[in-house]
Short mmCIF file of C-alpha atoms in Angstrom, two decimals:
data_model
loop_
_atom_site.label_atom_id
_atom_site.label_comp_id
_atom_site.label_asym_id
_atom_site.label_seq_id
_atom_site.Cartn_x
_atom_site.Cartn_y
_atom_site.Cartn_z
CA UNK A 1 -5.39 -18.98 22.73
CA UNK A 2 -2.58 -16.90 24.14
CA UNK A 3 -0.32 -15.34 21.56
CA UNK A 4 -2.73 -16.08 18.72
CA UNK A 5 -3.90 -13.06 16.80
CA UNK A 6 -7.63 -12.63 16.41
CA UNK A 7 -8.85 -12.59 12.86
CA UNK A 8 -11.06 -9.75 11.65
CA UNK A 9 -14.78 -10.59 11.85
CA UNK A 10 -15.14 -10.36 8.07
CA UNK A 11 -12.43 -13.01 7.52
CA UNK A 12 -12.96 -16.78 7.66
CA UNK A 13 -9.34 -17.72 8.32
CA UNK A 14 -6.11 -16.39 9.79
CA UNK A 15 -4.25 -16.83 6.50
CA UNK A 16 -2.20 -13.95 5.17
CA UNK A 17 -3.87 -12.30 2.16
CA UNK A 18 -1.13 -13.63 -0.14
CA UNK A 19 -1.92 -17.21 0.98
CA UNK A 20 -5.64 -17.09 0.19
CA UNK A 21 -6.62 -18.77 -3.09
CA UNK A 22 -8.62 -16.56 -5.44
CA UNK A 23 -12.36 -17.19 -5.58
CA UNK A 24 -12.27 -19.27 -2.40
CA UNK A 25 -15.03 -17.33 -0.66
CA UNK A 26 -12.60 -15.61 1.71
CA UNK A 27 -13.12 -11.85 1.99
CA UNK A 28 -10.19 -9.57 1.34
CA UNK A 29 -10.29 -5.80 1.57
CA UNK A 30 -8.16 -3.90 -0.91
CA UNK A 31 -7.48 -0.17 -0.99
CA UNK A 32 -5.86 2.30 -3.32
CA UNK A 33 -3.65 5.07 -1.96
CA UNK A 34 -2.66 8.25 -3.77
CA UNK A 35 0.33 9.79 -1.97
CA UNK A 36 -0.17 13.39 -3.13
CA UNK A 37 -3.84 13.54 -2.01
CA UNK A 38 -4.28 14.43 1.68
CA UNK A 39 -7.81 12.95 1.73
CA UNK A 40 -6.42 9.64 0.46
CA UNK A 41 -3.76 9.64 3.18
CA UNK A 42 -6.32 10.53 5.85
CA UNK A 43 -8.56 7.65 4.74
CA UNK A 44 -5.56 5.29 4.66
CA UNK A 45 -4.65 6.21 8.26
CA UNK A 46 -8.24 5.77 9.42
CA UNK A 47 -8.69 2.34 7.84
CA UNK A 48 -5.14 0.90 7.91
CA UNK A 49 -6.11 -1.99 10.22
CA UNK A 50 -8.95 -3.04 7.91
CA UNK A 51 -6.83 -3.26 4.76
CA UNK A 52 -5.59 -6.63 3.52
CA UNK A 53 -4.05 -5.47 0.23
CA UNK A 54 -2.76 -1.97 -0.43
CA UNK A 55 -2.24 -0.62 -3.94
CA UNK A 56 -0.28 2.63 -3.69
CA UNK A 57 -0.51 4.69 -6.84
CA UNK A 58 3.23 5.30 -7.17
CA UNK A 59 4.55 3.74 -10.29
CA UNK A 60 3.86 4.37 -13.96
CA UNK A 61 5.47 2.96 -17.07
CA UNK A 62 6.54 5.15 -19.94
CA UNK A 63 6.14 2.55 -22.67
CA UNK A 64 7.84 4.67 -25.32
CA UNK A 65 11.07 4.69 -23.28
CA UNK A 66 10.52 1.50 -21.24
CA UNK A 67 11.03 3.55 -18.07
CA UNK A 68 9.52 2.97 -14.63
CA UNK A 69 8.40 6.34 -13.22
CA UNK A 70 7.19 7.60 -9.84
CA UNK A 71 5.50 10.87 -8.89
CA UNK A 72 7.26 13.27 -6.53
CA UNK A 73 4.81 14.24 -3.79
CA UNK A 74 5.56 17.92 -3.48
CA UNK A 75 5.87 18.82 -7.18
CA UNK A 76 3.70 16.06 -8.74
CA UNK A 77 6.43 15.56 -11.36
CA UNK A 78 7.39 12.15 -12.63
CA UNK A 79 10.93 10.89 -12.11
CA UNK A 80 12.69 7.62 -13.02
CA UNK A 81 12.62 5.08 -10.18
CA UNK A 82 15.75 3.39 -11.53
CA UNK A 83 18.51 5.88 -12.27
CA UNK A 84 21.65 4.05 -13.34
CA UNK A 85 22.64 1.85 -10.37
CA UNK A 86 20.33 3.74 -7.97
CA UNK A 87 16.77 2.71 -7.18
CA UNK A 88 14.73 5.52 -5.62
CA UNK A 89 12.07 4.84 -2.99
CA UNK A 90 8.73 6.11 -4.35
CA UNK A 91 7.43 6.66 -0.78
CA UNK A 92 9.44 9.87 -0.40
CA UNK A 93 7.31 11.04 2.55
CA UNK A 94 7.72 7.65 4.27
CA UNK A 95 3.98 7.41 4.94
CA UNK A 96 3.47 3.74 4.12
CA UNK A 97 6.60 2.45 5.85
CA UNK A 98 5.66 4.36 9.00
CA UNK A 99 2.33 2.49 9.15
CA UNK A 100 3.53 -0.83 7.66
CA UNK A 101 4.00 -2.55 11.01
CA UNK A 102 0.35 -1.89 11.81
CA UNK A 103 -0.76 -3.64 8.64
CA UNK A 104 1.54 -6.65 9.09
CA UNK A 105 0.95 -6.91 12.83
CA UNK A 106 -2.66 -8.01 12.54
CA UNK A 107 -2.10 -11.12 10.37
#
């Protein structure tokens, strides 16, 4: 099977996580990531190849103002993600994008 990617031992198929029907008996591993916590980032780096679904804790909704907010890593202050015609990237340290190819590459 040249060129075929091996599936993780815990998985039954080579389907991408988004293609697996819920409650089908297929195992998926999900993880939360908090960008301003160094222990969270360290754990993310250590387990990145075992993660099927990543839930970064970036965005919050201010319901009173109907505003989508993100948290700035160095100050821990919230800021609007959408500012007029500009959409700000919540991954201001570029930690997830730098490792993204490793996550996608194993499916």
